[in-house]
PDB file of C-alpha atoms and ligand atoms in Angstrom:
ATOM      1  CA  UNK A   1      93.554  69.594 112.694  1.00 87.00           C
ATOM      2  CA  UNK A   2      96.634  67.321 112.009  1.00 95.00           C
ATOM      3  CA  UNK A   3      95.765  63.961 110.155  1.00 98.00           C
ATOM      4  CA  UNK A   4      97.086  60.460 109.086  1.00 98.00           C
ATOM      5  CA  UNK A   5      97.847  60.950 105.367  1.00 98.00           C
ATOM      6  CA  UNK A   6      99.062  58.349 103.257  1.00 98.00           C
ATOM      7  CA  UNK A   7     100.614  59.237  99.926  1.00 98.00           C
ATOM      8  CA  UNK A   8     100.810  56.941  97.289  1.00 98.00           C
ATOM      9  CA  UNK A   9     103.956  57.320  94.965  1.00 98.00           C
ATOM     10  CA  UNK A  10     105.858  58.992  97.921  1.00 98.00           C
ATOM     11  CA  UNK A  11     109.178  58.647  96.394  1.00 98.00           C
ATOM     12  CA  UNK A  12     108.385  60.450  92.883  1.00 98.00           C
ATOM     13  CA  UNK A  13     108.464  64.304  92.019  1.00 98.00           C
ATOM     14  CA  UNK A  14     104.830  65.586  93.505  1.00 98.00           C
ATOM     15  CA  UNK A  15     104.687  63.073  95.927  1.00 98.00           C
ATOM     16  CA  UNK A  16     108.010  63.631  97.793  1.00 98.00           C
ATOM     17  CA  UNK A  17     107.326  67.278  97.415  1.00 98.00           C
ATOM     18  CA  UNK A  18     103.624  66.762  98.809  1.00 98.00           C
ATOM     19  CA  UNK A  19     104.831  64.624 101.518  1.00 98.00           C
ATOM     20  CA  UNK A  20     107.838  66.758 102.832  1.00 98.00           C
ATOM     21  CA  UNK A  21     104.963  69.765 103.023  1.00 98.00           C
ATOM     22  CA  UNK A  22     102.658  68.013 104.768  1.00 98.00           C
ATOM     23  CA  UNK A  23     104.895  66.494 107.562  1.00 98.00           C
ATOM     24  CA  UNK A  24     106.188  70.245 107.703  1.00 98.00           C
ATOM     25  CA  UNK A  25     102.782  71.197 108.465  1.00 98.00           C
ATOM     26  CA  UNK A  26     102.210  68.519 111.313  1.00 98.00           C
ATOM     27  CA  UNK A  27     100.553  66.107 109.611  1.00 98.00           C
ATOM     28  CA  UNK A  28     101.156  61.919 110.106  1.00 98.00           C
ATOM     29  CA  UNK A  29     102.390  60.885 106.723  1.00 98.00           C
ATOM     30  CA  UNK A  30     102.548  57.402 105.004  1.00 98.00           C
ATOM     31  CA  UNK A  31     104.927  57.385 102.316  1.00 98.00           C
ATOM     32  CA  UNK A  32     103.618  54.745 100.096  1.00 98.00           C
ATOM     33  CA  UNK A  33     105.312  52.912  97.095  1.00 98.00           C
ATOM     34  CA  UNK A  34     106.780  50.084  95.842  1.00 98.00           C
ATOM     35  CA  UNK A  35     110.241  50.512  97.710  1.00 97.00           C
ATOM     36  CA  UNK A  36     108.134  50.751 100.668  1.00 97.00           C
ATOM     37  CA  UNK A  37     106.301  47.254  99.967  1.00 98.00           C
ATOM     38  CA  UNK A  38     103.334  48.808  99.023  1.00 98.00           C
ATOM     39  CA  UNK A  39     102.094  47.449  95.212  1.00 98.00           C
ATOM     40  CA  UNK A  40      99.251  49.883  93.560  1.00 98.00           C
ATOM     41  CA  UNK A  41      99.080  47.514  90.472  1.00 98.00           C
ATOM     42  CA  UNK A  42      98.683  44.215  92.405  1.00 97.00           C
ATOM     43  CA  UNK A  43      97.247  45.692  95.775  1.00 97.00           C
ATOM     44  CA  UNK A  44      99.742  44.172  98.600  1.00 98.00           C
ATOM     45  CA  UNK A  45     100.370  46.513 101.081  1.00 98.00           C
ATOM     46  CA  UNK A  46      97.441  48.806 100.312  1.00 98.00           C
ATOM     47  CA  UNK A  47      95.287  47.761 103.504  1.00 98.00           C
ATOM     48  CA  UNK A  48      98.129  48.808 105.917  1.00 98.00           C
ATOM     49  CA  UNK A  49      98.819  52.026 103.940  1.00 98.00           C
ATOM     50  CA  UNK A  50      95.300  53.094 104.342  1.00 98.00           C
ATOM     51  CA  UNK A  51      94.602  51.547 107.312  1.00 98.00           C
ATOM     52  CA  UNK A  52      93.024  54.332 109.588  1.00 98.00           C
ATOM     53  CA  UNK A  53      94.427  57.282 107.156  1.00 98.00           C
ATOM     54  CA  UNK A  54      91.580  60.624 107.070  1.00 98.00           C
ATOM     55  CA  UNK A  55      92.902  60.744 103.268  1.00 98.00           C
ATOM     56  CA  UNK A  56      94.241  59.103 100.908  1.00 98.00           C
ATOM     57  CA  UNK A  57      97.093  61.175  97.696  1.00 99.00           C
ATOM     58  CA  UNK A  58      97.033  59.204  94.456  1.00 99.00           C
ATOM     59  CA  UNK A  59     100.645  60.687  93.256  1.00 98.00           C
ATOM     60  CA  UNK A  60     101.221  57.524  91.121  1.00 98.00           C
ATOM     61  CA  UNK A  61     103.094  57.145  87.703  1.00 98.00           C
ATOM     62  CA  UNK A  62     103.953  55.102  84.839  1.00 98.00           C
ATOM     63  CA  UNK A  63     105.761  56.330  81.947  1.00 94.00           C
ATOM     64  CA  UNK A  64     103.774  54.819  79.165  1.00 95.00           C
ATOM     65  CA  UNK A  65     103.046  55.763  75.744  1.00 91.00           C
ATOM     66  CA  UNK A  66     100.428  53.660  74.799  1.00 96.00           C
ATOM     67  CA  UNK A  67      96.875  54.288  75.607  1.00 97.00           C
ATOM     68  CA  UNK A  68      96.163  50.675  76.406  1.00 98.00           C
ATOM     69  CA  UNK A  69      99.247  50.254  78.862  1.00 98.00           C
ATOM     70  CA  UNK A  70      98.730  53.572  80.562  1.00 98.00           C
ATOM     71  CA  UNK A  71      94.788  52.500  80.804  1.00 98.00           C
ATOM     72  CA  UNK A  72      95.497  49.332  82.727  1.00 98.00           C
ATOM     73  CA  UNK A  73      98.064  50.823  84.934  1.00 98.00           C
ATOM     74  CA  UNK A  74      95.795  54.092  86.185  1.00 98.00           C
ATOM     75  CA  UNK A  75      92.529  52.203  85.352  1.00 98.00           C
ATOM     76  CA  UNK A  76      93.675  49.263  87.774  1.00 98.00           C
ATOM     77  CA  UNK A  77      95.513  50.998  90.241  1.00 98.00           C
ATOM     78  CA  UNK A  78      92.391  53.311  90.852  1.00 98.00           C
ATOM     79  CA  UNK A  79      90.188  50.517  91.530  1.00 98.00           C
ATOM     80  CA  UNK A  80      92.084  49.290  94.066  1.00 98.00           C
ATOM     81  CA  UNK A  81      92.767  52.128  96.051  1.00 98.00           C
ATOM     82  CA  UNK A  82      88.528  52.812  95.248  1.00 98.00           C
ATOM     83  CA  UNK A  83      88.198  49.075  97.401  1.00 98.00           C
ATOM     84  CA  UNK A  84      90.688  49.724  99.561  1.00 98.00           C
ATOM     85  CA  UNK A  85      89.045  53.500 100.723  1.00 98.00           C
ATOM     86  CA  UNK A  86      85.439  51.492 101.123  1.00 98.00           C
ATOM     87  CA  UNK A  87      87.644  48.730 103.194  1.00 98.00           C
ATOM     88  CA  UNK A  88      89.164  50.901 105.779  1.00 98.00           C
ATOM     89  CA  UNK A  89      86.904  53.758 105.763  1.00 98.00           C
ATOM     90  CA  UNK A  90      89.698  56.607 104.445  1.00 98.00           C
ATOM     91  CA  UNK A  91      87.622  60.135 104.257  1.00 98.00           C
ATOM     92  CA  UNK A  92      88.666  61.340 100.922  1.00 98.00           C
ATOM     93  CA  UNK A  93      90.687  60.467  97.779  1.00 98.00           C
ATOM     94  CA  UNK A  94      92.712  62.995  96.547  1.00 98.00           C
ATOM     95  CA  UNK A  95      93.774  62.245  92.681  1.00 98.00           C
ATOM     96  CA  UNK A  96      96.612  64.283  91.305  1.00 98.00           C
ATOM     97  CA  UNK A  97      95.509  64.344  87.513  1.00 98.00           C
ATOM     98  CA  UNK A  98      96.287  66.786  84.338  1.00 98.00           C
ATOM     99  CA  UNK A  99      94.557  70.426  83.168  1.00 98.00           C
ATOM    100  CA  UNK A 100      93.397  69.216  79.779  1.00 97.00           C
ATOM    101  CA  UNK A 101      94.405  65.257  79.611  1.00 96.00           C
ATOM    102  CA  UNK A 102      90.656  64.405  80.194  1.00 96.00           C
ATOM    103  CA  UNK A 103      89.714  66.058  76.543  1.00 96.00           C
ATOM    104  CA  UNK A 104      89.572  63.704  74.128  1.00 96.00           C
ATOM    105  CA  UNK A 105      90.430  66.813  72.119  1.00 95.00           C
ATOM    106  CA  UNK A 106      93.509  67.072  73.486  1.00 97.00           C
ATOM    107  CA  UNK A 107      94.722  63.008  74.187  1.00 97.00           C
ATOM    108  CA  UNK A 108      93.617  62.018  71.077  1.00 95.00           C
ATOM    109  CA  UNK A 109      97.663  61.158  70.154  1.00 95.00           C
ATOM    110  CA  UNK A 110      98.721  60.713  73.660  1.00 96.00           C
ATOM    111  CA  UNK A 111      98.270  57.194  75.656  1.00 97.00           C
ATOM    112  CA  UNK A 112      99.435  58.282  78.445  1.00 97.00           C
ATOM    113  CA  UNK A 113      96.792  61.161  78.794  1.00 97.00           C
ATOM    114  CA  UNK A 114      94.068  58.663  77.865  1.00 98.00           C
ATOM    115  CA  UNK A 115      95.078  56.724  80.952  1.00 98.00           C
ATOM    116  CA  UNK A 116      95.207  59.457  83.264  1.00 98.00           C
ATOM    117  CA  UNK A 117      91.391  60.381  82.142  1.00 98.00           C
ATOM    118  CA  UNK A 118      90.813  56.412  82.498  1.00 98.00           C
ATOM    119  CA  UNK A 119      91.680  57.082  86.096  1.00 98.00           C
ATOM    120  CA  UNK A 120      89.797  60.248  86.816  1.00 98.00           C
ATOM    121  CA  UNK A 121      87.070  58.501  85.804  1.00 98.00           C
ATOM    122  CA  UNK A 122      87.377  55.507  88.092  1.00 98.00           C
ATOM    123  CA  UNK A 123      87.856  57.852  91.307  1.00 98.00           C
ATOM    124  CA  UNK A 124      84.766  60.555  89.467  1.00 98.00           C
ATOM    125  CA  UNK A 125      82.502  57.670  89.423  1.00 98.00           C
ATOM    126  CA  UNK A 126      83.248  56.040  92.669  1.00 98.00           C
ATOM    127  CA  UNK A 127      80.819  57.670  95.423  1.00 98.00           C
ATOM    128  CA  UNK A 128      83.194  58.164  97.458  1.00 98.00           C
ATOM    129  CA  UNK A 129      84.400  61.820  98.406  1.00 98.00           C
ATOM    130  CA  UNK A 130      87.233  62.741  95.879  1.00 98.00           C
ATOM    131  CA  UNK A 131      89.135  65.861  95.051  1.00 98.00           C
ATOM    132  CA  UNK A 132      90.737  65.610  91.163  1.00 98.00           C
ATOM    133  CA  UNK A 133      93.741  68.049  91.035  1.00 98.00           C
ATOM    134  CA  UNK A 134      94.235  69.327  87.524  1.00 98.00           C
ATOM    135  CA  UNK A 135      97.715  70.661  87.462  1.00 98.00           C
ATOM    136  CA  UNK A 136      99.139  72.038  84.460  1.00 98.00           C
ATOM    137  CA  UNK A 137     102.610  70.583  83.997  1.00 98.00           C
ATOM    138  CA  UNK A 138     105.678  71.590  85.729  1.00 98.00           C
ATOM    139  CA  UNK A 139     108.824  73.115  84.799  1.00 97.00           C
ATOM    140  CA  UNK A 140     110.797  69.612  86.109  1.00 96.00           C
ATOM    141  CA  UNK A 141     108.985  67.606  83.447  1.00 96.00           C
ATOM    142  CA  UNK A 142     110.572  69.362  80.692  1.00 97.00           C
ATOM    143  CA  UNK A 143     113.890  67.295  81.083  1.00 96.00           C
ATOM    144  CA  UNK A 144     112.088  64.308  80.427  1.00 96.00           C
ATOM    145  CA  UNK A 145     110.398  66.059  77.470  1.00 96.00           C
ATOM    146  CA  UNK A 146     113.888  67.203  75.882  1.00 97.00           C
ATOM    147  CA  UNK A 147     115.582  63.406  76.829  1.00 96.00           C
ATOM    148  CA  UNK A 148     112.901  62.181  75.045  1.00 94.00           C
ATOM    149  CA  UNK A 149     112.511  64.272  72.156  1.00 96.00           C
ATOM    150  CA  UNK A 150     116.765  64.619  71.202  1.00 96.00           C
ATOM    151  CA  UNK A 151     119.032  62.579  68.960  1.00 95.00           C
ATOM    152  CA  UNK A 152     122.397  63.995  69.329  1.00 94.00           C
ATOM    153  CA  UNK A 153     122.414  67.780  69.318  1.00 94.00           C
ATOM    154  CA  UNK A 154     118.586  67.732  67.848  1.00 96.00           C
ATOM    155  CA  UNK A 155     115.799  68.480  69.587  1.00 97.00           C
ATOM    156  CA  UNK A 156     112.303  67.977  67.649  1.00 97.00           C
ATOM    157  CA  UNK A 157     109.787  68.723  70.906  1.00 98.00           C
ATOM    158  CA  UNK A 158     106.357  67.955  70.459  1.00 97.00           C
ATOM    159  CA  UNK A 159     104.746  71.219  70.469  1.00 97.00           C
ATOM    160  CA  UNK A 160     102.768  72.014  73.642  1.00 97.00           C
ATOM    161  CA  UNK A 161     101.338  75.385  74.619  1.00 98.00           C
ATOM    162  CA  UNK A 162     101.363  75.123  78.865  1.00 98.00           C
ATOM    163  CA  UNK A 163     101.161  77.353  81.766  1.00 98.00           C
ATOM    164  CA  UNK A 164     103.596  75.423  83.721  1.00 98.00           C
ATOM    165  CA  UNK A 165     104.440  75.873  87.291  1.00 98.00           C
ATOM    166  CA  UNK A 166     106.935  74.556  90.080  1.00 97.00           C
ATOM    167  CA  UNK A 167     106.731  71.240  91.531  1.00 98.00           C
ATOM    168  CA  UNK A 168     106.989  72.358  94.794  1.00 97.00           C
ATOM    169  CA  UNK A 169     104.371  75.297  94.535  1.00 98.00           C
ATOM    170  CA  UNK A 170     101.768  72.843  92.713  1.00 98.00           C
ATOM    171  CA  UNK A 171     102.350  70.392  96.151  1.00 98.00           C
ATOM    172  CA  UNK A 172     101.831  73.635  98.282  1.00 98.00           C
ATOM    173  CA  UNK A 173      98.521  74.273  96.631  1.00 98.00           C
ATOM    174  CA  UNK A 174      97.476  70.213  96.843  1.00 98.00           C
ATOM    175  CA  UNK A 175      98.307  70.258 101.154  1.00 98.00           C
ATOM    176  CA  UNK A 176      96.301  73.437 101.200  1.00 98.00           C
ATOM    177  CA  UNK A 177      93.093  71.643  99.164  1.00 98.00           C
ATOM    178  CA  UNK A 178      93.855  68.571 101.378  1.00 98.00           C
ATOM    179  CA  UNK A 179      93.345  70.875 104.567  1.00 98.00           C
ATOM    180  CA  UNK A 180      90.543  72.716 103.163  1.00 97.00           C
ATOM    181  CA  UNK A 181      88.709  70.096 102.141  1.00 97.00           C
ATOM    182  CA  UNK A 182      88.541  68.449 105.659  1.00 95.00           C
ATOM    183  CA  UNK A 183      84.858  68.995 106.395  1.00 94.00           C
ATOM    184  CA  UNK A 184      83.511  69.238 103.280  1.00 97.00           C
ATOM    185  CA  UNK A 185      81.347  66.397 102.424  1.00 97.00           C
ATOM    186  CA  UNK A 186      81.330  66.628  98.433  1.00 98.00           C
ATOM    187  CA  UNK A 187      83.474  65.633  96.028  1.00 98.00           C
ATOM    188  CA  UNK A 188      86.018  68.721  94.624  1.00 98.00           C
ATOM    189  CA  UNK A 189      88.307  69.970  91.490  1.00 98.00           C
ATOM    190  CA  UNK A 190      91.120  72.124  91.962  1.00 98.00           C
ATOM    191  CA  UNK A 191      92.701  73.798  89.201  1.00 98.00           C
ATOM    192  CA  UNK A 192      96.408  75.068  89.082  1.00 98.00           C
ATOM    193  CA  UNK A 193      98.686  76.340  86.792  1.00 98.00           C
ATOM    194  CA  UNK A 194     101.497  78.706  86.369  1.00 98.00           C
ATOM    195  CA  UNK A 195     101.734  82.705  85.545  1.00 98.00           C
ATOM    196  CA  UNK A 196     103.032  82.416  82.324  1.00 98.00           C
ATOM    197  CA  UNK A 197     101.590  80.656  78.967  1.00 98.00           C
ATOM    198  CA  UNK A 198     104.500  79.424  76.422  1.00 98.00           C
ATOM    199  CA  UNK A 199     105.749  76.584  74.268  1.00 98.00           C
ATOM    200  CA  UNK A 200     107.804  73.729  74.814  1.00 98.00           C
ATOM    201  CA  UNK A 201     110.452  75.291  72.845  1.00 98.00           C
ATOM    202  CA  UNK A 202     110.344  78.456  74.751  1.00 98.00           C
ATOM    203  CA  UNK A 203     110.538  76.836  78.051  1.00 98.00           C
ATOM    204  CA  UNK A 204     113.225  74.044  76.912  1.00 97.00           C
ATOM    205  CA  UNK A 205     115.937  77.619  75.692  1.00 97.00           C
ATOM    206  CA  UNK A 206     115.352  79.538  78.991  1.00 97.00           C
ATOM    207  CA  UNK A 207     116.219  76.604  80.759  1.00 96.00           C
ATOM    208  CA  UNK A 208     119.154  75.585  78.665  1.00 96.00           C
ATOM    209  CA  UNK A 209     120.340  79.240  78.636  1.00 95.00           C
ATOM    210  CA  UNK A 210     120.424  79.446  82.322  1.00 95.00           C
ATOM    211  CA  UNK A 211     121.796  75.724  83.363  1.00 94.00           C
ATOM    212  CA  UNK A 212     123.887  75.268  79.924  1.00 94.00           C
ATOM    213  CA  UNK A 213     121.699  71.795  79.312  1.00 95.00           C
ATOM    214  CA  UNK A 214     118.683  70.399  79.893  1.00 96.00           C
ATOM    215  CA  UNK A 215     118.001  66.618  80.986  1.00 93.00           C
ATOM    216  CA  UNK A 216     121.586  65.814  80.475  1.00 93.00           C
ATOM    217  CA  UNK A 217     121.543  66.919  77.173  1.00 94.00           C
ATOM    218  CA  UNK A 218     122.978  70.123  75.558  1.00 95.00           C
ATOM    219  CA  UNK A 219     120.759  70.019  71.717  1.00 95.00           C
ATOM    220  CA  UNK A 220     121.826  72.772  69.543  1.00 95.00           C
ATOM    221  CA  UNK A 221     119.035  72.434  67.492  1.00 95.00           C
ATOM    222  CA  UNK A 222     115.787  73.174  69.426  1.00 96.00           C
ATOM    223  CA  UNK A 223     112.508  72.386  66.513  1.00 97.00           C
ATOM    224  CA  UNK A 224     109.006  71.811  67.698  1.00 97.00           C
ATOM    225  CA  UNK A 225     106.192  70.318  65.941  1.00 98.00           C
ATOM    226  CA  UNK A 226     102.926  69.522  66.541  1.00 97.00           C
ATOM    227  CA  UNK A 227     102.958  65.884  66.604  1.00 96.00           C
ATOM    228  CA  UNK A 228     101.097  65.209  69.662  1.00 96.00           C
ATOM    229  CA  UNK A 229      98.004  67.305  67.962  1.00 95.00           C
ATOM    230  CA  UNK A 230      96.978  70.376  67.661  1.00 96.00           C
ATOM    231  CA  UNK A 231      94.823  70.134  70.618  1.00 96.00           C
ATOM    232  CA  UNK A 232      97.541  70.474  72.985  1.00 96.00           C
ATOM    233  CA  UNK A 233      99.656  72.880  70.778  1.00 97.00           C
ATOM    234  CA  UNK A 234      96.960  74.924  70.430  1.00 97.00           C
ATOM    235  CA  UNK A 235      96.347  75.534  73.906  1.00 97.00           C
ATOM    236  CA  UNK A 236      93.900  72.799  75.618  1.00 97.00           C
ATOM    237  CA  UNK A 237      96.493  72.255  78.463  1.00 98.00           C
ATOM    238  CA  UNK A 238      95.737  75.955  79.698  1.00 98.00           C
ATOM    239  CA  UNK A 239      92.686  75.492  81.938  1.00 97.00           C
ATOM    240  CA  UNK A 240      90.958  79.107  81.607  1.00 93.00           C
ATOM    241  CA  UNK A 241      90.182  79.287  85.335  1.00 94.00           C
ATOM    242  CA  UNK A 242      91.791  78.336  88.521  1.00 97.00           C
ATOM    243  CA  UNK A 243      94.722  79.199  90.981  1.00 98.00           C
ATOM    244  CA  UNK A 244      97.360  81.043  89.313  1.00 98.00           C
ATOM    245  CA  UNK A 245     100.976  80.430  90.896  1.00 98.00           C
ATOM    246  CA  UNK A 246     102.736  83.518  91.010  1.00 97.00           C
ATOM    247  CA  UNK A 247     106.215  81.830  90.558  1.00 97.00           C
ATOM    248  CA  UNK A 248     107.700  82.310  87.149  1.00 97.00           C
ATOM    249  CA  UNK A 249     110.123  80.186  85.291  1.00 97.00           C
ATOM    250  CA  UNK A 250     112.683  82.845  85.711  1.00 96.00           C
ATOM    251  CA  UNK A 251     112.275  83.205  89.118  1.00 97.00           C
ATOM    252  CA  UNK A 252     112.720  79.124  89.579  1.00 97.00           C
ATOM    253  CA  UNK A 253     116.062  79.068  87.321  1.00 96.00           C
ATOM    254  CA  UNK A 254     117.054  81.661  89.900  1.00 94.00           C
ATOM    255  CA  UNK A 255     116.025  80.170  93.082  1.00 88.00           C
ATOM    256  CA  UNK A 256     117.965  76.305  94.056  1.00 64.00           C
ATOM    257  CA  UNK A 257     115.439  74.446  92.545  1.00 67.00           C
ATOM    258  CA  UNK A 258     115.920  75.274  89.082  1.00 60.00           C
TER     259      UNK A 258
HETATM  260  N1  NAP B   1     104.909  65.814  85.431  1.00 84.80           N
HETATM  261  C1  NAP B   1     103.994  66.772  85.335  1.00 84.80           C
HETATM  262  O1  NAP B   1     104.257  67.859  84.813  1.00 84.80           O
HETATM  263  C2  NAP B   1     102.611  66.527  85.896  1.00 84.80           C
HETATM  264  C3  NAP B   1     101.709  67.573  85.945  1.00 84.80           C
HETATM  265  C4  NAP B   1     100.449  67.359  86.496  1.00 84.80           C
HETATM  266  C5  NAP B   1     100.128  66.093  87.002  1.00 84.80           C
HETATM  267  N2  NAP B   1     101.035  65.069  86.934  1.00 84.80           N
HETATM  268  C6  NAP B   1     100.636  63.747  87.476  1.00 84.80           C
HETATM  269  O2  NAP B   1     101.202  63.567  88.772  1.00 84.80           O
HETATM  270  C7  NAP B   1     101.338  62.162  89.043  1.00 84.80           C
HETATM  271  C8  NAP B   1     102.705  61.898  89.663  1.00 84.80           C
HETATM  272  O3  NAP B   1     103.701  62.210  88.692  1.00 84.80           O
HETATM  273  P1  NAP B   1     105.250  62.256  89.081  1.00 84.80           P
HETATM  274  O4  NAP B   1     105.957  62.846  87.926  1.00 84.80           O
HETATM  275  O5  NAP B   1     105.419  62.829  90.440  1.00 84.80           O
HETATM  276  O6  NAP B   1     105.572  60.692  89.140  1.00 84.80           O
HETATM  277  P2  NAP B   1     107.001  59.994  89.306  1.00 84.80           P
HETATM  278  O7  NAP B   1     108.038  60.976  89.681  1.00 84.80           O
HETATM  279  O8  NAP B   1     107.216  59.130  88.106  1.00 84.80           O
HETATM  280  O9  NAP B   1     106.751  59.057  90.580  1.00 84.80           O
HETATM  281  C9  NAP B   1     105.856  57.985  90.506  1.00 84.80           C
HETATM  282  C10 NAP B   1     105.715  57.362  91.883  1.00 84.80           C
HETATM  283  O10 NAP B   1     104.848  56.220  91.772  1.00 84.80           O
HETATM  284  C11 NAP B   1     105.418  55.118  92.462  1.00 84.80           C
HETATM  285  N3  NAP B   1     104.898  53.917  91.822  1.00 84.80           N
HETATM  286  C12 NAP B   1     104.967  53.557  90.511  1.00 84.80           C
HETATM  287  N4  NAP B   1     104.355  52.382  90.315  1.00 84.80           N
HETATM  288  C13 NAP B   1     103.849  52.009  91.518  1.00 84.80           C
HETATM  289  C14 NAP B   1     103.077  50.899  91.959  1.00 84.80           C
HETATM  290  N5  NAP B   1     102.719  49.897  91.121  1.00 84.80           N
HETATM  291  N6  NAP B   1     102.729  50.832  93.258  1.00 84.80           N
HETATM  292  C15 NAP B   1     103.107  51.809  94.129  1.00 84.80           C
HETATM  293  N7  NAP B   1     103.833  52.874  93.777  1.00 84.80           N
HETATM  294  C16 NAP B   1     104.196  52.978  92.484  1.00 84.80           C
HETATM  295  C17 NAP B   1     106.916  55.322  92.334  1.00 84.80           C
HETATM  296  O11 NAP B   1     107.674  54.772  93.394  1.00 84.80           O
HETATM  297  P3  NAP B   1     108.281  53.274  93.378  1.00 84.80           P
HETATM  298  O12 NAP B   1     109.167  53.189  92.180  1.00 84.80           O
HETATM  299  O13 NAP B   1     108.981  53.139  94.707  1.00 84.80           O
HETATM  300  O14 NAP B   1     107.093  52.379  93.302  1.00 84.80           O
HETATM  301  C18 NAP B   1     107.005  56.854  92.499  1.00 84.80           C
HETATM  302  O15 NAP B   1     107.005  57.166  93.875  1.00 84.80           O
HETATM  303  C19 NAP B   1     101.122  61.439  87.704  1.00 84.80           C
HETATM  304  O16 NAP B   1      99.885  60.817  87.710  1.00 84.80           O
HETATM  305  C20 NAP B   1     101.153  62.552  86.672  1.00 84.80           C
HETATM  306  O17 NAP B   1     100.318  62.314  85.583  1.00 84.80           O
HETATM  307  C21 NAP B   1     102.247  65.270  86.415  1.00 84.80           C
END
């Protein structure tokens, strides 16, 4: 059955990804953000995004570091897309959320993670029929993690144990929740993650061995500590169940993505 999607945060990693996969699978898709007049944080545009959609993708993002900030972003953009679905009578909400950020052993030190459970919560506690994708992280984020983390030629990563997968594979497994969920009156989780379990630091040299540098940078000094908590170096970003991507880092440094 093909159906009017809207995807909200269109333009960013997942949801580009998400939306290119579900167009190639027939679907009618809105690509929703702010460069296409649609405002999650103030609501304009929301009514004609959602407007007749079967379901709408919550693919949103701000890069914020404090818990209060990310909070009022995914807190407040959540709400309205809650009063939006109950306005125009959209089937399902499908959030695309974290393995693990929910755990207040695990976002004790992270804001940003405190928001994204802010916002699971919001869509949990709704009523309305919601699927919450925890996706471990994927390999793409780890240019942002090395920018971050690098003066010069160091690197001190913040040490994270993950199970990281592709961007494109975790959108693959999202359009085929989003298709299986079509009749199914409850509200779902879907768990994904990647083949492999390693550490920041093991991730960051593979892919600055193959490409030669690694979110523009080329750090010669590669450290890790565990200043995000032990909770997420110790493993409580590795949901213990779920769909396991077959697609290893290797194999995405070799294909064009990587
Ligand atoms: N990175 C990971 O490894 C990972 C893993 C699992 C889950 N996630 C989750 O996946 C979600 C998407 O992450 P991402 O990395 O794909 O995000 P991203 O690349 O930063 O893209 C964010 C998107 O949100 C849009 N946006 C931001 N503010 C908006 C607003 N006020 N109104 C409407 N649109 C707005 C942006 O487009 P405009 O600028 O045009 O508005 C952009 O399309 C996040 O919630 C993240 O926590 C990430």
């Amino acid at each position: 059955m093909t159906m009017i999607i809207t995807v909200l945060g269109a333009a960013g990693t997942i949801g580009s990804r998400l939306a290119e996969q579900l167009e190639e699978r027939g679907h009618e898709v809105r690509r929703a953000s702010r460069r296409t007049g649609v405002d999650a944080r103030t609501g304009v545009g929301l009514r004609e995004a959602l407007g007749g959609a079967d379901v709408v993708v919550d693919c949103l993002n701000l890069e914020a570091l404090r818990a209060a900030t990310a909070r009022a972003f995914f807190e407040g953009t959540a709400q309205h897309v809650v009063r939006t679905v109950r306005q125009e009578g959209v089937g399902r909400i499908v959030c695309v959320s974290i393995a693990g950020a929910a755990d207040p052993a695990v976002n004790r030190l992270m804001g940003y993670y405190q928001g994204k459970a802010a916002q699971e919560q919001v869509y949990a506690s709704s009523g309305e029929r919601v699927t919450i994708i925890h996706s471990t992280q994927w390999f793409e984020l780890m240019d942002d993690v090395v920018r971050r983390a690098s003066i010069g030629p160091v690197s001190v990563l913040p040490t994270m144990t993950m199970a990281a997968l592709s961007a494109r594979r975790a959108a693959a497994h999202i359009a085929d929740e989003i298709e299986d969920s079509t009749d199914d009156p409850h509200s779902r989780t879907l768990t994904v993650r990647g083949p492999e379990v390693a550490t920041t630091r093991e991730i960051a040299r593979a892919i600055l061995s193959s490409r030669g540098s690694i979110g523009g940078r080329r750090p010669r000094v590669l450290w890790q500590l565990p200043y995000l908590g032990r909770g997420m170096a110790d493993g409580g970003l590795v949901p213990a169940d779920g769909i396991v991507d077959e697609l290893t880092l290797v194999q995405w440094l070799a294909d064009d993505e990587g």
